[in-house]
GROMACS .gro file of C-alpha atoms in nm:
model
  484
    1MET     CA    1   0.982  -8.852  -2.314
    2ASN     CA    2   1.257  -9.090  -2.249
    3SER     CA    3   1.667  -9.000  -2.196
    4LEU     CA    4   1.955  -9.207  -2.124
    5LEU     CA    5   2.321  -9.089  -2.037
    6ILE     CA    6   2.545  -9.301  -2.117
    7HIS     CA    7   2.821  -9.147  -1.853
    8ASN     CA    8   3.179  -9.118  -1.842
    9ALA     CA    9   3.313  -9.348  -2.105
   10ALA     CA   10   3.687  -9.447  -2.147
   11CYS     CA   11   3.603  -9.381  -2.537
   12ILE     CA   12   3.355  -9.315  -2.758
   13ALA     CA   13   3.483  -9.420  -3.117
   14THR     CA   14   3.254  -9.169  -3.336
   15PHE     CA   15   3.343  -9.253  -3.707
   16ASP     CA   16   3.136  -8.956  -3.728
   17HIS     CA   17   3.357  -8.902  -4.053
   18ALA     CA   18   3.370  -9.088  -4.416
   19ALA     CA   19   3.750  -9.161  -4.342
   20PRO     CA   20   3.854  -9.454  -4.129
   21SER     CA   21   4.114  -9.294  -3.972
   22LYS     CA   22   3.951  -8.924  -3.913
   23GLY     CA   23   3.649  -8.985  -3.718
   24ARG     CA   24   3.625  -8.823  -3.322
   25GLU     CA   25   3.734  -9.071  -3.093
   26LEU     CA   26   3.657  -8.918  -2.722
   27LYS     CA   27   3.815  -8.965  -2.431
   28ASP     CA   28   3.681  -8.982  -2.077
   29ALA     CA   29   3.318  -8.884  -2.271
   30SER     CA   30   2.960  -8.890  -2.256
   31LEU     CA   31   2.668  -8.924  -2.476
   32PHE     CA   32   2.291  -8.800  -2.413
   33VAL     CA   33   1.981  -8.970  -2.567
   34ARG     CA   34   1.630  -8.806  -2.574
   35ASP     CA   35   1.379  -8.961  -2.761
   36ASN     CA   36   1.596  -9.214  -2.907
   37VAL     CA   37   1.761  -8.954  -3.068
   38ILE     CA   38   2.162  -8.861  -2.995
   39GLU     CA   39   2.121  -8.509  -2.847
   40TRP     CA   40   2.478  -8.444  -2.684
   41ILE     CA   41   2.847  -8.622  -2.697
   42GLY     CA   42   3.116  -8.486  -2.618
   43PRO     CA   43   3.418  -8.525  -2.297
   44THR     CA   44   3.254  -8.567  -1.946
   45ALA     CA   45   3.388  -8.260  -1.807
   46GLU     CA   46   3.159  -8.033  -2.063
   47LEU     CA   47   2.870  -8.269  -1.951
   48PRO     CA   48   2.603  -7.968  -1.942
   49ARG     CA   49   2.472  -8.027  -1.557
   50ALA     CA   50   2.062  -8.014  -1.729
   51LEU     CA   51   2.150  -8.285  -1.923
   52ARG     CA   52   2.309  -8.506  -1.656
   53GLU     CA   53   2.052  -8.395  -1.425
   54SER     CA   54   1.693  -8.481  -1.649
   55ALA     CA   55   1.851  -8.823  -1.755
   56GLY     CA   56   1.550  -9.076  -1.684
   57GLU     CA   57   1.832  -9.337  -1.693
   58THR     CA   58   2.255  -9.329  -1.668
   59ILE     CA   59   2.436  -9.636  -1.775
   60ASP     CA   60   2.812  -9.598  -1.571
   61ALA     CA   61   3.004  -9.632  -1.826
   62CYS     CA   62   3.359  -9.637  -1.684
   63GLY     CA   63   3.623  -9.825  -1.875
   64HIS     CA   64   3.407  -9.946  -2.141
   65LEU     CA   65   3.434  -9.856  -2.566
   66VAL     CA   66   3.136  -9.663  -2.724
   67THR     CA   67   3.122  -9.746  -3.073
   68PRO     CA   68   2.777  -9.704  -3.265
   69GLY     CA   69   2.549  -9.958  -3.298
   70LEU     CA   70   2.720 -10.248  -3.582
   71VAL     CA   71   2.545 -10.295  -3.852
   72ASN     CA   72   2.460 -10.640  -4.062
   73THR     CA   73   2.394 -10.619  -4.463
   74HIS     CA   74   2.351 -10.949  -4.532
   75HIS     CA   75   2.229 -11.273  -4.321
   76HIS     CA   76   1.968 -11.585  -4.361
   77MET     CA   77   1.823 -11.611  -4.007
   78TYR     CA   78   1.592 -11.910  -4.075
   79GLN     CA   79   1.909 -12.105  -4.079
   80SER     CA   80   2.003 -12.103  -3.778
   81LEU     CA   81   1.835 -12.392  -3.716
   82THR     CA   82   2.082 -12.577  -3.921
   83ARG     CA   83   2.398 -12.515  -3.849
   84ALA     CA   84   2.703 -12.748  -3.813
   85ILE     CA   85   2.482 -13.010  -3.992
   86PRO     CA   86   2.687 -13.326  -4.083
   87GLY     CA   87   2.662 -13.379  -4.444
   88VAL     CA   88   2.746 -13.027  -4.519
   89GLN     CA   89   3.010 -12.929  -4.365
   90ASP     CA   90   3.297 -12.990  -4.584
   91ALA     CA   91   3.033 -12.888  -4.938
   92GLU     CA   92   3.121 -12.599  -5.142
   93LEU     CA   93   2.803 -12.350  -5.228
   94PHE     CA   94   2.635 -12.549  -5.484
   95SER     CA   95   2.640 -12.895  -5.285
   96TRP     CA   96   2.567 -12.718  -4.979
   97LEU     CA   97   2.291 -12.593  -5.102
   98ARG     CA   98   2.144 -12.892  -5.282
   99GLY     CA   99   2.208 -13.086  -4.944
  100LEU     CA  100   2.033 -12.806  -4.739
  101TYR     CA  101   1.740 -12.727  -4.955
  102PRO     CA  102   1.542 -13.051  -4.883
  103ILE     CA  103   1.590 -12.939  -4.481
  104TRP     CA  104   1.483 -12.624  -4.513
  105ALA     CA  105   1.135 -12.719  -4.680
  106GLY     CA  106   1.023 -12.850  -4.371
  107LEU     CA  107   1.010 -12.466  -4.245
  108THR     CA  108   0.689 -12.382  -3.990
  109PRO     CA  109   0.621 -12.029  -3.924
  110GLU     CA  110   0.705 -12.136  -3.630
  111MET     CA  111   1.037 -12.183  -3.697
  112VAL     CA  112   1.136 -11.872  -3.831
  113GLN     CA  113   1.020 -11.688  -3.589
  114VAL     CA  114   1.185 -11.870  -3.380
  115SER     CA  115   1.477 -11.937  -3.551
  116THR     CA  116   1.503 -11.509  -3.650
  117GLN     CA  117   1.530 -11.467  -3.256
  118VAL     CA  118   1.846 -11.686  -3.218
  119ALA     CA  119   2.002 -11.490  -3.475
  120MET     CA  120   1.933 -11.187  -3.384
  121ALA     CA  121   1.973 -11.212  -3.026
  122GLU     CA  122   2.375 -11.318  -3.113
  123LEU     CA  123   2.376 -11.050  -3.336
  124LEU     CA  124   2.231 -10.833  -3.057
  125MET     CA  125   2.526 -10.988  -2.815
  126SER     CA  126   2.764 -10.854  -2.981
  127GLY     CA  127   2.672 -10.492  -3.040
  128CYS     CA  128   2.484 -10.539  -3.386
  129THR     CA  129   2.210 -10.309  -3.368
  130THR     CA  130   2.076 -10.317  -3.768
  131SER     CA  131   2.008 -10.587  -3.935
  132SER     CA  132   1.870 -10.697  -4.318
  133ASP     CA  133   1.735 -11.053  -4.259
  134HIS     CA  134   1.770 -11.214  -4.655
  135LEU     CA  135   1.420 -11.465  -4.688
  136TYR     CA  136   1.372 -11.637  -4.991
  137ILE     CA  137   1.204 -11.976  -4.877
  138TYR     CA  138   0.817 -11.934  -4.808
  139PRO     CA  139   0.709 -12.378  -4.723
  140ASN     CA  140   0.466 -12.444  -4.519
  141GLY     CA  141   0.265 -12.121  -4.494
  142VAL     CA  142   0.574 -11.889  -4.363
  143ARG     CA  143   0.565 -11.516  -4.461
  144LEU     CA  144   0.800 -11.243  -4.359
  145GLU     CA  145   0.594 -11.156  -4.124
  146ASP     CA  146   0.702 -11.420  -3.903
  147SER     CA  147   1.054 -11.263  -3.934
  148ILE     CA  148   0.901 -10.864  -3.851
  149GLU     CA  149   0.710 -10.994  -3.543
  150ALA     CA  150   1.053 -11.168  -3.433
  151ALA     CA  151   1.195 -10.877  -3.458
  152GLN     CA  152   0.944 -10.627  -3.260
  153GLN     CA  153   0.989 -10.859  -2.979
  154ILE     CA  154   1.361 -10.871  -2.950
  155GLY     CA  155   1.408 -10.487  -2.988
  156MET     CA  156   1.615 -10.497  -3.351
  157ARG     CA  157   1.665 -10.242  -3.625
  158PHE     CA  158   1.561 -10.472  -3.914
  159VAL     CA  159   1.544 -10.470  -4.274
  160ALA     CA  160   1.346 -10.756  -4.423
  161SER     CA  161   1.411 -10.862  -4.751
  162ARG     CA  162   1.180 -11.059  -4.953
  163GLY     CA  163   1.346 -11.282  -5.090
  164SER     CA  164   1.213 -11.548  -5.366
  165MET     CA  165   1.277 -11.838  -5.561
  166SER     CA  166   1.138 -11.909  -5.913
  167VAL     CA  167   1.323 -12.120  -6.109
  168GLY     CA  168   1.347 -12.470  -6.007
  169GLN     CA  169   1.541 -12.778  -6.099
  170SER     CA  170   1.317 -12.894  -6.407
  171GLN     CA  171   1.401 -12.542  -6.570
  172GLY     CA  172   1.744 -12.535  -6.570
  173GLY     CA  173   1.741 -12.426  -6.183
  174LEU     CA  174   1.951 -12.518  -5.873
  175PRO     CA  175   1.667 -12.514  -5.631
  176PRO     CA  176   1.401 -12.840  -5.579
  177ASP     CA  177   1.071 -12.740  -5.775
  178ARG     CA  178   0.879 -12.842  -5.476
  179VAL     CA  179   1.025 -12.492  -5.301
  180VAL     CA  180   0.986 -12.249  -5.541
  181GLU     CA  181   0.687 -11.989  -5.587
  182LYS     CA  182   0.479 -11.879  -5.890
  183GLU     CA  183   0.656 -11.515  -6.004
  184ASP     CA  184   0.277 -11.355  -5.984
  185ALA     CA  185   0.262 -11.466  -5.629
  186ILE     CA  186   0.601 -11.283  -5.530
  187LEU     CA  187   0.521 -10.989  -5.725
  188LYS     CA  188   0.218 -10.955  -5.545
  189ASP     CA  189   0.321 -11.037  -5.212
  190SER     CA  190   0.651 -10.780  -5.275
  191GLN     CA  191   0.402 -10.519  -5.288
  192ARG     CA  192   0.194 -10.549  -5.035
  193LEU     CA  193   0.459 -10.651  -4.769
  194ILE     CA  194   0.585 -10.262  -4.886
  195GLU     CA  195   0.258 -10.084  -4.837
  196THR     CA  196   0.231 -10.252  -4.504
  197TRP     CA  197   0.576 -10.245  -4.346
  198HIS     CA  198   0.800 -10.029  -4.523
  199SER     CA  199   0.923  -9.712  -4.347
  200ALA     CA  200   1.134  -9.443  -4.428
  201ASP     CA  201   1.092  -9.232  -4.183
  202HIS     CA  202   1.390  -9.113  -3.974
  203GLY     CA  203   1.489  -9.410  -3.738
  204ALA     CA  204   1.246  -9.655  -3.873
  205MET     CA  205   1.272 -10.009  -3.680
  206VAL     CA  206   1.143 -10.196  -4.000
  207GLN     CA  207   1.198 -10.144  -4.424
  208VAL     CA  208   1.138 -10.400  -4.672
  209ALA     CA  209   1.385 -10.500  -4.945
  210LEU     CA  210   1.277 -10.687  -5.189
  211ALA     CA  211   1.556 -11.004  -5.315
  212PRO     CA  212   1.507 -11.235  -5.566
  213CYS     CA  213   1.764 -11.502  -5.439
  214SER     CA  214   2.024 -11.527  -5.707
  215PRO     CA  215   2.030 -11.557  -6.113
  216PHE     CA  216   2.070 -12.000  -6.041
  217SER     CA  217   1.737 -11.968  -5.898
  218VAL     CA  218   1.533 -11.673  -6.057
  219SER     CA  219   1.411 -11.571  -6.402
  220PRO     CA  220   1.549 -11.232  -6.579
  221ALA     CA  221   1.157 -11.127  -6.575
  222LEU     CA  222   1.145 -11.149  -6.209
  223MET     CA  223   1.456 -10.963  -6.166
  224THR     CA  224   1.341 -10.656  -6.394
  225GLN     CA  225   0.931 -10.710  -6.273
  226SER     CA  226   1.072 -10.697  -5.896
  227ALA     CA  227   1.338 -10.384  -5.979
  228ALA     CA  228   1.063 -10.165  -6.152
  229LEU     CA  229   0.856 -10.279  -5.837
  230ALA     CA  230   1.064 -10.169  -5.570
  231ARG     CA  231   1.160  -9.816  -5.809
  232SER     CA  232   0.733  -9.792  -5.820
  233PHE     CA  233   0.802  -9.680  -5.478
  234LYS     CA  234   1.108  -9.428  -5.560
  235ARG     CA  235   0.929  -9.218  -5.271
  236LEU     CA  236   1.008  -9.404  -5.002
  237GLY     CA  237   1.380  -9.591  -5.095
  238VAL     CA  238   1.287  -9.974  -5.157
  239ARG     CA  239   1.597 -10.144  -5.189
  240LEU     CA  240   1.759 -10.425  -5.401
  241HIS     CA  241   1.922 -10.730  -5.297
  242THR     CA  242   2.058 -11.025  -5.488
  243HIS     CA  243   2.332 -11.287  -5.392
  244LEU     CA  244   2.583 -11.220  -5.678
  245ALA     CA  245   2.962 -11.358  -5.798
  246GLU     CA  246   3.041 -11.567  -5.508
  247ASN     CA  247   3.249 -11.868  -5.632
  248ASP     CA  248   3.333 -11.985  -5.971
  249HIS     CA  249   3.070 -12.218  -5.981
  250ASP     CA  250   2.860 -11.896  -5.976
  251ILE     CA  251   3.053 -11.733  -6.272
  252ALA     CA  252   3.031 -12.050  -6.504
  253TYR     CA  253   2.616 -12.095  -6.402
  254SER     CA  254   2.600 -11.711  -6.569
  255ARG     CA  255   2.821 -11.758  -6.892
  256GLU     CA  256   2.643 -12.036  -6.959
  257LYS     CA  257   2.310 -11.962  -6.900
  258PHE     CA  258   2.309 -11.573  -6.988
  259ASN     CA  259   2.682 -11.558  -7.192
  260LYS     CA  260   2.785 -11.253  -6.955
  261THR     CA  261   2.940 -11.215  -6.612
  262PRO     CA  262   2.753 -11.155  -6.325
  263ALA     CA  263   2.799 -10.775  -6.334
  264GLN     CA  264   2.738 -10.804  -6.721
  265TYR     CA  265   2.391 -11.002  -6.648
  266ALA     CA  266   2.354 -10.712  -6.301
  267GLN     CA  267   2.382 -10.382  -6.574
  268GLU     CA  268   2.173 -10.613  -6.803
  269LEU     CA  269   1.880 -10.650  -6.625
  270GLY     CA  270   1.851 -10.248  -6.447
  271TRP     CA  271   2.014 -10.433  -6.083
  272LEU     CA  272   2.293 -10.138  -6.067
  273GLY     CA  273   2.235  -9.820  -5.872
  274ASP     CA  274   2.253  -9.657  -5.573
  275ASP     CA  275   1.973  -9.869  -5.429
  276VAL     CA  276   2.100 -10.191  -5.526
  277TRP     CA  277   2.294 -10.424  -5.273
  278HIS     CA  278   2.445 -10.775  -5.352
  279ALA     CA  279   2.602 -10.963  -5.148
  280HIS     CA  280   2.975 -11.192  -5.176
  281CYS     CA  281   3.119 -11.020  -5.524
  282VAL     CA  282   3.375 -11.252  -5.438
  283LYS     CA  283   3.483 -11.335  -5.813
  284LEU     CA  284   3.396 -10.933  -5.900
  285ASP     CA  285   3.615 -10.824  -6.186
  286ASP     CA  286   3.801 -10.516  -6.287
  287GLU     CA  287   3.495 -10.437  -6.515
  288GLY     CA  288   3.230 -10.515  -6.252
  289ILE     CA  289   3.407 -10.307  -5.971
  290SER     CA  290   3.417 -10.030  -6.244
  291LEU     CA  291   3.053 -10.089  -6.317
  292PHE     CA  292   3.008 -10.144  -5.947
  293ALA     CA  293   3.156  -9.773  -5.868
  294ALA     CA  294   3.009  -9.558  -6.154
  295THR     CA  295   2.671  -9.624  -6.048
  296ARG     CA  296   2.764  -9.657  -5.666
  297THR     CA  297   2.620 -10.002  -5.644
  298GLY     CA  298   2.685 -10.177  -5.267
  299VAL     CA  299   2.876 -10.492  -5.156
  300ALA     CA  300   2.766 -10.694  -4.875
  301HIS     CA  301   3.137 -10.862  -4.766
  302CYS     CA  302   3.105 -11.217  -4.584
  303PRO     CA  303   3.410 -11.281  -4.515
  304CYS     CA  304   3.325 -11.595  -4.282
  305SER     CA  305   3.083 -11.700  -4.519
  306ASN     CA  306   3.345 -11.715  -4.801
  307MET     CA  307   3.615 -11.899  -4.628
  308ARG     CA  308   3.348 -12.168  -4.447
  309LEU     CA  309   3.225 -12.249  -4.842
  310ALA     CA  310   3.598 -12.222  -4.950
  311SER     CA  311   3.444 -11.940  -5.227
  312GLY     CA  312   3.784 -11.760  -5.204
  313ILE     CA  313   3.885 -11.372  -5.133
  314ALA     CA  314   3.669 -11.088  -5.182
  315PRO     CA  315   3.887 -10.813  -5.292
  316ILE     CA  316   3.740 -10.546  -5.126
  317ARG     CA  317   4.029 -10.316  -5.105
  318ARG     CA  318   4.081 -10.277  -5.495
  319ILE     CA  319   3.693 -10.284  -5.423
  320LEU     CA  320   3.744  -9.967  -5.145
  321ASN     CA  321   3.948  -9.749  -5.363
  322ALA     CA  322   3.671  -9.740  -5.644
  323GLY     CA  323   3.490  -9.544  -5.429
  324VAL     CA  324   3.225  -9.891  -5.387
  325PRO     CA  325   3.011  -9.866  -5.074
  326VAL     CA  326   3.109 -10.169  -4.886
  327GLY     CA  327   2.963 -10.275  -4.575
  328LEU     CA  328   2.950 -10.645  -4.398
  329GLY     CA  329   2.737 -10.906  -4.346
  330VAL     CA  330   2.768 -11.252  -4.145
  331ASP     CA  331   2.574 -11.472  -4.403
  332GLY     CA  332   2.335 -11.722  -4.371
  333SER     CA  333   2.424 -11.917  -4.013
  334ALA     CA  334   2.472 -12.220  -4.158
  335SER     CA  335   2.732 -12.112  -4.376
  336ASN     CA  336   2.956 -11.929  -4.111
  337ASP     CA  337   2.827 -12.100  -3.843
  338GLY     CA  338   2.725 -11.766  -3.632
  339ALA     CA  339   2.679 -11.429  -3.630
  340HIS     CA  340   2.939 -11.228  -3.380
  341MET     CA  341   2.975 -10.853  -3.563
  342VAL     CA  342   3.275 -10.813  -3.416
  343ASN     CA  343   3.432 -11.159  -3.510
  344GLU     CA  344   3.318 -11.078  -3.864
  345ALA     CA  345   3.469 -10.750  -3.841
  346ARG     CA  346   3.804 -10.883  -3.715
  347GLN     CA  347   3.742 -11.219  -3.953
  348ALA     CA  348   3.753 -10.915  -4.257
  349LEU     CA  349   4.070 -10.733  -4.127
  350LEU     CA  350   4.240 -11.042  -4.121
  351LEU     CA  351   4.136 -11.177  -4.437
  352ALA     CA  352   4.166 -10.871  -4.606
  353ARG     CA  353   4.586 -10.926  -4.488
  354VAL     CA  354   4.601 -11.243  -4.560
  355GLY     CA  355   4.467 -11.198  -4.942
  356ARG     CA  356   4.653 -10.913  -5.008
  357ALA     CA  357   5.003 -11.113  -4.917
  358LEU     CA  358   4.858 -11.433  -5.182
  359SER     CA  359   4.804 -11.224  -5.503
  360ALA     CA  360   5.130 -10.979  -5.481
  361PRO     CA  361   5.484 -11.138  -5.603
  362GLU     CA  362   5.643 -11.330  -5.379
  363SER     CA  363   5.887 -11.115  -5.112
  364ARG     CA  364   6.278 -11.102  -5.069
  365ASP     CA  365   6.268 -10.879  -4.806
  366GLY     CA  366   5.890 -10.964  -4.611
  367LYS     CA  367   5.775 -10.638  -4.676
  368THR     CA  368   5.827 -10.530  -5.082
  369PHE     CA  369   5.899 -10.686  -5.438
  370PHE     CA  370   5.926 -10.472  -5.787
  371GLY     CA  371   5.785 -10.202  -5.515
  372CYS     CA  372   5.465 -10.390  -5.400
  373ASP     CA  373   5.358 -10.327  -5.048
  374LEU     CA  374   5.295 -10.652  -4.826
  375GLY     CA  375   5.223 -10.438  -4.520
  376PRO     CA  376   4.915 -10.539  -4.346
  377ALA     CA  377   4.797 -10.161  -4.390
  378GLU     CA  378   4.608 -10.341  -4.666
  379MET     CA  379   4.327 -10.300  -4.422
  380THR     CA  380   4.331 -10.141  -4.107
  381ALA     CA  381   4.075 -10.248  -3.749
  382ARG     CA  382   3.975  -9.835  -3.812
  383ASP     CA  383   3.871  -9.949  -4.171
  384ALA     CA  384   3.693 -10.258  -4.098
  385LEU     CA  385   3.516 -10.130  -3.787
  386HIS     CA  386   3.438  -9.883  -4.032
  387LEU     CA  387   3.272 -10.149  -4.255
  388ALA     CA  388   3.043 -10.240  -4.015
  389THR     CA  389   2.924  -9.935  -3.872
  390ARG     CA  390   2.964  -9.661  -4.180
  391GLY     CA  391   3.008  -9.889  -4.440
  392GLY     CA  392   2.669 -10.065  -4.337
  393ALA     CA  393   2.425  -9.762  -4.265
  394GLN     CA  394   2.537  -9.636  -4.648
  395VAL     CA  395   2.483  -9.976  -4.793
  396LEU     CA  396   2.148 -10.020  -4.629
  397GLY     CA  397   2.059  -9.640  -4.787
  398ARG     CA  398   2.083  -9.557  -4.387
  399LYS     CA  399   2.147  -9.139  -4.323
  400ASP     CA  400   2.011  -9.172  -3.956
  401ILE     CA  401   2.246  -9.493  -3.810
  402GLY     CA  402   2.580  -9.578  -3.821
  403HIS     CA  403   2.786  -9.282  -3.656
  404LEU     CA  404   2.743  -9.112  -3.384
  405ALA     CA  405   2.662  -8.747  -3.343
  406PRO     CA  406   2.352  -8.574  -3.226
  407GLY     CA  407   2.089  -8.566  -3.430
  408MET     CA  408   2.106  -8.960  -3.533
  409CYS     CA  409   1.905  -9.267  -3.405
  410ALA     CA  410   2.043  -9.389  -3.073
  411ASP     CA  411   2.235  -9.731  -3.199
  412LEU     CA  412   2.552  -9.835  -2.980
  413ALA     CA  413   2.724 -10.040  -2.870
  414LEU     CA  414   2.912 -10.070  -2.509
  415PHE     CA  415   3.273 -10.318  -2.465
  416ASP     CA  416   3.405 -10.373  -2.127
  417LEU     CA  417   3.756 -10.300  -2.149
  418ARG     CA  418   3.876 -10.384  -1.817
  419THR     CA  419   3.754 -10.782  -1.970
  420LEU     CA  420   4.023 -11.036  -1.951
  421GLY     CA  421   4.072 -11.054  -2.387
  422PHE     CA  422   4.179 -10.649  -2.298
  423ALA     CA  423   4.386 -10.703  -2.074
  424GLY     CA  424   4.698 -10.465  -2.204
  425GLY     CA  425   4.565 -10.436  -2.496
  426ALA     CA  426   4.326 -10.139  -2.441
  427VAL     CA  427   4.545  -9.956  -2.235
  428HIS     CA  428   4.744  -9.925  -2.576
  429ASP     CA  429   4.416  -9.864  -2.826
  430PRO     CA  430   4.129  -9.918  -2.672
  431VAL     CA  431   3.966  -9.901  -3.047
  432ALA     CA  432   4.184 -10.117  -3.260
  433SER     CA  433   4.180 -10.393  -2.913
  434LEU     CA  434   3.853 -10.426  -3.018
  435LEU     CA  435   3.932 -10.635  -3.325
  436LEU     CA  436   4.259 -10.732  -3.255
  437CYS     CA  437   4.218 -10.888  -2.939
  438ALA     CA  438   3.945 -11.178  -2.859
  439SER     CA  439   3.618 -11.070  -2.980
  440PRO     CA  440   3.417 -10.971  -2.714
  441GLN     CA  441   3.064 -10.995  -2.614
  442ALA     CA  442   2.920 -10.682  -2.580
  443ALA     CA  443   2.808 -10.514  -2.237
  444TYR     CA  444   2.516 -10.318  -2.319
  445THR     CA  445   2.350 -10.245  -2.650
  446VAL     CA  446   2.138  -9.952  -2.728
  447VAL     CA  447   1.919 -10.041  -2.992
  448ASN     CA  448   1.682  -9.687  -3.105
  449GLY     CA  449   1.745  -9.560  -2.727
  450ASN     CA  450   1.634  -9.838  -2.588
  451VAL     CA  451   1.897 -10.113  -2.373
  452VAL     CA  452   1.831 -10.419  -2.515
  453VAL     CA  453   2.167 -10.606  -2.382
  454ARG     CA  454   2.221 -10.505  -2.029
  455GLU     CA  455   2.572 -10.580  -1.814
  456GLY     CA  456   2.605 -10.869  -2.122
  457ARG     CA  457   2.221 -11.017  -2.083
  458LEU     CA  458   1.952 -10.984  -2.323
  459ALA     CA  459   1.707 -10.768  -2.189
  460THR     CA  460   1.390 -10.785  -2.399
  461VAL     CA  461   1.359 -11.157  -2.431
  462ASP     CA  462   1.438 -11.486  -2.159
  463LEU     CA  463   1.728 -11.693  -2.347
  464GLY     CA  464   1.719 -11.982  -2.190
  465PRO     CA  465   1.374 -12.095  -2.295
  466LEU     CA  466   1.431 -11.912  -2.653
  467VAL     CA  467   1.678 -12.147  -2.715
  468GLU     CA  468   1.603 -12.476  -2.581
  469ARG     CA  469   1.260 -12.382  -2.835
  470HIS     CA  470   1.521 -12.362  -3.103
  471ASN     CA  471   1.692 -12.656  -2.993
  472ARG     CA  472   1.420 -12.882  -3.027
  473LEU     CA  473   1.249 -12.693  -3.334
  474ALA     CA  474   1.597 -12.820  -3.489
  475ARG     CA  475   1.571 -13.176  -3.430
  476VAL     CA  476   1.197 -13.162  -3.551
  477LEU     CA  477   1.358 -13.005  -3.887
  478ALA     CA  478   1.651 -13.273  -3.949
  479GLU     CA  479   1.466 -13.588  -3.854
  480ALA     CA  480   1.139 -13.437  -4.068
  481ALA     CA  481   1.395 -13.435  -4.379
  482ARG     CA  482   1.572 -13.766  -4.267
  483ARG     CA  483   1.255 -13.930  -4.316
  484THR     CA  484   1.140 -13.767  -4.664
   0.00000   0.00000   0.00000
């Protein structure tokens, strides 16, 4: 029986309420974990002596902020091998993809395993405890197991999305024909993966989602058949994921090919519902927002990627106000080019504020014009942290993570408020300072009751050799593409 005591934290931000501003924030508090689940949380002065004395390990959290483990709802981890590739540094989405598809065609199982661990290490060290990953390209014997096994080794809670591409350039799609798969093979492998790996248990460490890549790389038939397959496992709660309404080219493609907006297309195919989440939704219109709200369809908001590829500013406040579930995603490492979840939440905060100012009538007094509020309260720090924790859990259909309370999985992050980046800020508001001050690394990250980042260092995998191996493989991948 394992037990862990997080003792005497400066503040524990629980996010234990659906409203971001109403979650308990406990000062001088402690948290006790037994068998991977939170058993007790409250002021240190009220900590039962029996719990303190029975702890198998105690972390002195004096001077630390404790938050729920952050939840990443959209990623392409293999792309860490192609960060900052010169040829696509200044490209928009479609040109960026056309430039990278030929490189990704050289991926090997080893490359996927190593890049997944590098991406997960970066996430874990920023306080992220659960991540989805959208692997949609399977050349040279690559399997989804290459990602799943990497997650198990490094200790991250994982939603492995079985992505796919089936419509190549010869059929009017965006990807080259050599990187697409046959649809019957995709569906057969999808069923195998669900039956082998997916768990609906409380605290499940591995789940599988079905994730045809995008409207411009798969057929309507694959979309509908994937949805039917996932829903045939209704008892297991298998979810559906894809990209939608990412930029203007995405909208134009849907209108030209299907004579519908992306949201209308998703509705026609059965891709709306509380078991579905879509990445980006930058160009989701009012009708689309209403459709998402009525069906409780989720959104993975990826602010850094949307800025990096100049896709636009997603109308996240309108989406949230309509009642749509929203989580955060760092997106592919090559379209961000980082995977720091605290920074992603900070960027969500900042982008929502500047987006509001850009879309509102011009102000004469710096505050309002025609009654339109231009204030920074468009997105507060607690709003953004709520997206990064409880919001992400909701988008992934998880009721056992995302906030801190007895019975919840012991997924949490600790940040040292005594460091330079917090100087001054943590004195006034330790929770808001996490996003308003410089984005920190986590001092500790705990996943399922296990300490995977300890005193700022990854505890499960030797990071030095991993990065060295990753960089060697990144060179091999790029050089192979140049030769072809």
